[in-house]
Short mmCIF file of C-alpha atoms in Angstrom, two decimals:
data_model
loop_
_atom_site.label_atom_id
_atom_site.label_comp_id
_atom_site.label_asym_id
_atom_site.label_seq_id
_atom_site.Cartn_x
_atom_site.Cartn_y
_atom_site.Cartn_z
CA MET F 24 128.64 85.30 93.28
CA GLY F 25 129.61 87.45 96.28
CA ASP F 26 129.66 86.37 99.93
CA ILE F 27 126.38 86.97 101.83
CA LYS F 28 128.24 88.75 104.65
CA ASN F 29 129.83 91.11 102.14
CA PHE F 30 126.37 91.99 100.81
CA ILE F 31 125.29 92.89 104.36
CA TYR F 32 128.40 95.06 104.77
CA PHE F 33 127.64 96.82 101.50
CA GLN F 34 124.03 97.43 102.58
CA LYS F 35 125.18 99.11 105.81
CA VAL F 36 127.48 101.50 103.93
CA TYR F 37 124.65 102.29 101.53
CA GLU F 38 122.19 102.96 104.36
CA MET F 39 124.55 105.04 106.50
CA HIS F 40 126.27 106.94 103.65
CA SER F 41 129.52 106.60 105.58
CA MET F 42 132.31 104.04 105.49
CA HIS F 43 133.54 104.94 108.99
CA ARG F 44 130.13 104.89 110.72
CA ALA F 45 129.20 101.64 108.94
CA ALA F 46 132.50 100.07 110.06
CA GLU F 47 131.84 101.09 113.68
CA HIS F 48 128.34 99.60 113.47
CA LEU F 49 129.70 96.35 111.99
CA PHE F 50 132.64 96.17 114.46
CA ILE F 51 135.29 95.99 111.74
CA SER F 52 137.97 98.46 110.64
CA ALA F 53 137.15 101.13 108.07
CA GLN F 54 140.15 99.90 106.07
CA GLY F 55 138.82 96.32 106.07
CA LEU F 56 135.34 97.49 105.08
CA GLY F 57 136.78 99.65 102.30
CA LYS F 58 138.63 96.61 100.94
CA ILE F 59 135.40 94.56 100.92
CA ILE F 60 133.61 97.30 98.96
CA LYS F 61 136.51 97.57 96.50
CA ASN F 62 136.42 93.82 95.93
CA LEU F 63 132.67 93.95 95.25
CA GLU F 64 133.17 96.82 92.81
CA HIS F 65 135.87 94.81 91.04
CA GLU F 66 133.68 91.69 90.93
CA TYR F 67 130.74 93.58 89.41
CA ASN F 68 132.91 95.91 87.31
CA THR F 69 131.37 99.15 88.60
CA THR F 70 131.71 101.95 91.16
CA PHE F 71 129.25 101.84 94.03
CA PHE F 72 130.24 104.92 96.04
CA VAL F 73 131.73 108.34 95.36
CA ARG F 74 133.54 109.96 98.30
CA SER F 75 132.39 113.36 99.55
CA GLN F 76 133.14 115.64 102.50
CA ASN F 77 130.17 114.18 104.38
CA GLY F 78 130.84 110.51 103.64
CA VAL F 79 130.01 108.53 100.50
CA ILE F 80 127.36 109.04 97.82
CA PRO F 81 125.78 105.90 96.30
CA THR F 82 125.82 105.65 92.49
CA ASP F 83 122.98 104.33 90.33
CA SER F 84 124.80 101.00 90.31
CA ALA F 85 124.74 100.99 94.11
CA LYS F 86 120.96 101.55 94.14
CA LEU F 87 120.44 98.63 91.75
CA PHE F 88 122.82 96.38 93.69
CA TYR F 89 121.26 97.36 97.05
CA ASP F 90 117.76 96.30 95.95
CA TRP F 91 119.05 93.05 94.47
CA SER F 92 121.28 92.21 97.44
CA LYS F 93 118.47 92.81 99.95
CA GLU F 94 116.30 90.28 98.11
CA PHE F 95 119.19 87.84 97.83
CA VAL F 96 119.99 88.02 101.57
CA LEU F 97 116.32 87.44 102.42
CA GLN F 98 116.13 84.46 100.08
CA ASP F 99 119.31 83.01 101.57
CA ALA F 100 117.87 83.28 105.09
CA HIS F 101 114.60 81.74 103.89
CA ILE F 102 116.37 78.81 102.22
CA LYS F 103 118.41 78.10 105.36
CA THR F 104 115.23 78.16 107.48
CA GLU F 105 113.40 75.83 105.08
CA ILE F 106 116.32 73.38 105.02
CA ASN F 107 116.47 73.44 108.82
CA ASN F 108 112.72 72.80 109.01
CA LEU F 109 113.03 69.95 106.52
CA ASN F 110 115.88 68.35 108.45
CA ASN F 111 113.88 68.61 111.67
CA GLY F 112 110.65 67.32 110.14
CA ILE F 113 108.82 70.65 110.48
CA ASN F 114 106.14 71.50 107.90
CA ARG F 115 104.93 75.00 108.77
CA LEU F 116 102.49 77.48 107.24
CA ARG F 117 102.48 80.96 108.83
CA ILE F 118 99.44 83.10 107.99
CA GLY F 119 99.21 86.84 108.51
CA CYS F 120 95.73 88.40 108.60
CA ALA F 121 95.09 92.13 108.30
CA SER F 122 93.36 93.44 111.44
CA GLY F 123 89.58 93.07 111.19
CA ILE F 124 89.69 90.60 108.29
CA LEU F 125 88.90 87.46 110.26
CA LYS F 126 85.22 88.31 110.58
CA ALA F 127 84.94 88.31 106.79
CA ILE F 128 87.09 85.22 106.22
CA GLN F 129 86.05 83.42 109.44
CA LEU F 130 88.84 82.03 111.58
CA LYS F 131 87.04 78.65 111.74
CA THR F 132 87.84 78.15 108.05
CA ILE F 133 91.56 78.41 108.79
CA LEU F 134 91.32 76.28 111.94
CA ASP F 135 89.39 73.55 110.09
CA PHE F 136 92.07 73.60 107.39
CA ALA F 137 94.78 73.18 110.03
CA ASN F 138 92.91 70.32 111.74
CA SER F 139 92.44 68.49 108.45
CA ASN F 140 96.18 68.65 107.68
CA LYS F 141 97.73 66.89 110.67
CA THR F 142 101.30 66.99 109.31
CA LEU F 143 101.09 70.76 108.77
CA HIS F 144 101.79 73.16 111.64
CA VAL F 145 99.61 76.22 110.95
CA GLU F 146 100.25 79.52 112.77
CA TRP F 147 98.21 82.69 112.34
CA SER F 148 98.47 86.24 113.68
CA GLU F 149 96.83 89.61 113.07
CA TYR F 150 98.84 92.63 111.90
CA SER F 151 98.16 95.90 110.15
CA ASN F 152 97.63 95.60 106.40
CA GLU F 153 101.12 96.91 105.59
CA GLU F 154 102.75 94.70 108.20
CA VAL F 155 101.29 91.62 106.52
CA ILE F 156 102.78 92.71 103.18
CA ASN F 157 106.17 93.47 104.75
CA LYS F 158 106.24 90.10 106.50
CA LEU F 159 105.54 88.37 103.18
CA LEU F 160 108.34 90.31 101.50
CA ASN F 161 110.72 89.45 104.35
CA TYR F 162 109.79 85.72 104.38
CA ASP F 163 108.40 86.03 107.93
CA ILE F 164 105.08 84.48 106.82
CA GLU F 165 104.08 82.31 103.87
CA TYR F 166 100.52 83.55 103.30
CA GLY F 167 98.70 86.82 103.90
CA ILE F 168 95.07 87.90 103.86
CA VAL F 169 94.91 91.64 103.13
CA VAL F 170 92.66 94.43 101.95
CA GLY F 171 93.29 95.69 98.42
CA LEU F 172 95.81 95.05 95.67
CA HIS F 173 99.47 95.82 96.32
CA ASP F 174 101.92 96.63 93.56
CA TYR F 175 104.82 94.27 94.26
CA PRO F 176 106.05 92.24 91.25
CA ASN F 177 107.11 89.28 93.42
CA LEU F 178 103.71 88.91 95.13
CA GLU F 179 100.68 87.12 93.72
CA GLN F 180 97.16 88.02 94.85
CA VAL F 181 93.87 86.15 94.47
CA LYS F 182 90.57 87.81 95.40
CA LEU F 183 88.80 85.90 98.17
CA CYS F 184 85.74 88.03 98.88
CA GLN F 185 84.25 91.51 98.99
CA CYS F 186 82.91 93.22 102.08
CA ASP F 187 80.71 96.35 102.02
CA LEU F 188 81.57 99.26 104.30
CA VAL F 189 78.55 100.82 105.98
CA LEU F 190 77.51 103.49 108.44
CA TYR F 191 76.06 102.30 111.77
CA VAL F 192 73.69 104.80 113.41
CA TYR F 193 71.80 104.65 116.70
CA GLU F 194 68.03 104.94 117.06
CA GLY F 195 66.97 108.57 117.23
CA HIS F 196 69.77 109.85 114.99
CA PRO F 197 68.49 111.99 112.06
CA TYR F 198 69.88 109.43 109.58
CA TYR F 199 68.25 106.41 111.25
CA GLU F 200 65.36 106.16 108.75
CA LYS F 201 67.57 106.47 105.69
CA GLU F 202 68.44 103.48 103.49
CA LYS F 203 71.41 105.09 101.75
CA ILE F 204 73.56 108.13 102.43
CA PRO F 205 76.22 110.06 100.45
CA LEU F 206 79.65 110.19 102.08
CA ASP F 207 79.74 114.00 102.22
CA MET F 208 76.74 114.01 104.63
CA LEU F 209 79.26 112.91 107.28
CA ARG F 210 81.03 116.29 107.05
CA ASP F 211 79.70 117.58 110.42
CA GLU F 212 79.13 114.26 112.18
CA ASN F 213 81.06 112.74 115.09
CA ILE F 214 82.67 109.57 113.74
CA ILE F 215 83.71 106.41 115.57
CA ILE F 216 86.13 104.16 113.68
CA MET F 217 88.83 101.52 114.12
CA ASN F 218 92.25 103.07 114.70
CA GLU F 219 95.27 103.58 112.43
CA SER F 220 96.29 99.91 112.64
CA PHE F 221 93.27 99.06 110.49
CA HIS F 222 93.03 99.60 106.73
CA ILE F 223 89.56 101.13 107.12
CA TYR F 224 90.92 104.17 108.99
CA ASN F 225 93.26 105.35 106.25
CA ASP F 226 90.77 104.33 103.57
CA PHE F 227 88.01 106.43 105.17
CA ILE F 228 90.22 109.50 105.70
CA LYS F 229 91.29 109.32 102.05
CA ALA F 230 87.68 108.97 100.81
CA CYS F 231 86.59 112.03 102.84
CA LYS F 232 89.48 114.15 101.57
CA ILE F 233 88.46 113.33 97.99
CA LYS F 234 85.03 114.74 98.93
CA GLY F 235 86.72 117.90 100.21
CA PHE F 236 86.54 117.55 104.00
CA THR F 237 88.38 116.12 106.97
CA PRO F 238 86.12 113.94 109.16
CA ASN F 239 85.63 114.67 112.85
CA ILE F 240 86.98 111.49 114.44
CA LYS F 241 85.41 111.41 117.91
CA ALA F 242 86.74 108.02 119.00
CA LYS F 243 89.09 105.30 117.72
CA THR F 244 89.24 101.72 118.93
CA MET F 245 90.85 98.35 118.20
CA ASP F 246 87.77 96.26 118.92
CA GLY F 247 84.59 95.91 116.86
CA GLY F 248 82.46 95.28 119.96
CA THR F 249 83.70 98.52 121.52
CA LEU F 250 82.95 100.34 118.27
CA MET F 251 79.30 99.27 118.40
CA HIS F 252 79.06 99.94 122.15
CA LEU F 253 80.26 103.54 121.67
CA CYS F 254 77.77 104.00 118.85
CA ARG F 255 74.90 102.75 121.06
CA GLN F 256 76.09 105.20 123.72
CA LYS F 257 75.57 107.96 121.11
CA ILE F 258 79.22 109.02 121.18
CA GLY F 259 78.99 109.19 117.40
CA ILE F 260 78.09 107.15 114.34
CA ALA F 261 80.34 104.28 113.31
CA ILE F 262 82.11 103.32 110.10
CA SER F 263 82.62 99.57 109.81
CA PRO F 264 82.68 96.66 107.39
CA LYS F 265 79.27 94.93 107.29
CA PHE F 266 80.17 91.44 108.45
CA GLU F 267 76.69 90.34 109.52
CA ASP F 268 73.27 90.45 107.78
CA GLU F 269 71.67 91.84 110.94
CA ALA F 270 72.83 95.04 112.64
CA PRO F 271 73.71 94.84 116.36
CA THR F 272 70.79 95.57 118.71
CA GLY F 273 69.85 99.25 118.78
CA LEU F 274 71.78 100.11 115.63
CA LYS F 275 71.01 100.29 111.93
CA ALA F 276 73.45 99.67 109.06
CA ILE F 277 73.09 102.25 106.27
CA ALA F 278 74.76 101.77 102.89
CA PHE F 279 76.71 104.53 101.18
CA GLU F 280 75.53 105.85 97.82
CA GLU F 281 79.10 105.65 96.51
CA PRO F 282 80.66 102.20 95.93
CA TYR F 283 82.49 101.69 99.22
CA HIS F 284 83.80 98.24 100.05
CA TRP F 285 86.81 96.12 100.88
CA ASP F 286 88.26 93.71 98.34
CA ILE F 287 90.01 90.99 100.33
CA TYR F 288 92.92 89.10 98.77
CA GLY F 289 94.91 86.00 99.55
CA THR F 290 98.54 87.02 98.99
CA PHE F 291 101.74 84.99 98.66
CA ARG F 292 105.15 85.07 97.00
CA LYS F 293 105.21 84.13 93.32
CA ASN F 294 108.29 81.95 93.79
CA SER F 295 106.62 79.86 96.51
CA LYS F 296 106.70 76.09 95.96
CA ASP F 297 104.60 75.41 99.07
CA ASP F 298 101.69 73.08 98.19
CA SER F 299 99.94 73.99 101.46
CA ILE F 300 99.33 77.50 100.09
CA LYS F 301 97.49 76.08 97.08
CA LYS F 302 95.41 73.85 99.38
CA LEU F 303 94.52 76.82 101.60
CA GLN F 304 93.49 78.83 98.54
CA VAL F 305 91.06 76.07 97.54
CA VAL F 306 89.47 76.24 101.00
CA LEU F 307 89.18 80.04 101.03
CA LEU F 308 88.10 80.71 97.43
CA PRO F 309 84.47 79.50 97.83
CA GLN F 310 83.91 82.55 100.03
CA ILE F 311 83.67 84.80 96.97
#
């Protein structure tokens, strides 16, 4: 098994496609870096790089080794952190929530779980959907709550709940008396929506393009209260998950004719041995 530092050196050469530039970045000599790469090639009985006029070209073996070594370096860092936590008596569960999810899951559920497990230090933060996934893959968090399934073989996902997406309209708007509406009726409407940090933005843009149009986004925000305020001010009509049975004052929630909802998943690494994740799943699952 190779040295972790050598894997990091290899990764830098792979990413920069240059032995000399990688050596400068790593503050070692190009000759010393070349020797490290040669030793790795000898150890794994392959050729990782082919020299060219512009630097080095990774081989198929290099691509395979790069993916494997990245995972190995992450696991090594995770193991060292877990051992350090164990030695210092720290039992920590870091939770990443996709922006906007906590109204569906309810933060109180997570806080009650933390309060009932006194020996467990629970931390939670909101990120974009993709950031939560990346933090799971990089061992920066132990548990994520995200929208939709994600195709990563080392992640496990369990559906927690489903949340309908609806159109909020203000009183006096032509659609106010409708009970349902097809998505393509939004073609010429001014739309208010959460910004690009939220899964709903990209999801809505994609759904409209399938219908053959690009929506007129009049305003974007990061706050659900602001979203409803702008809608009441008749800046436009709002796309939002339906978190409450009753619409905010002065607004009406209208369902879409097409199936349009969020599937919300608890997500964690398949190789996790953390019992606190299983306990949290038990608490969250009744929300289906």
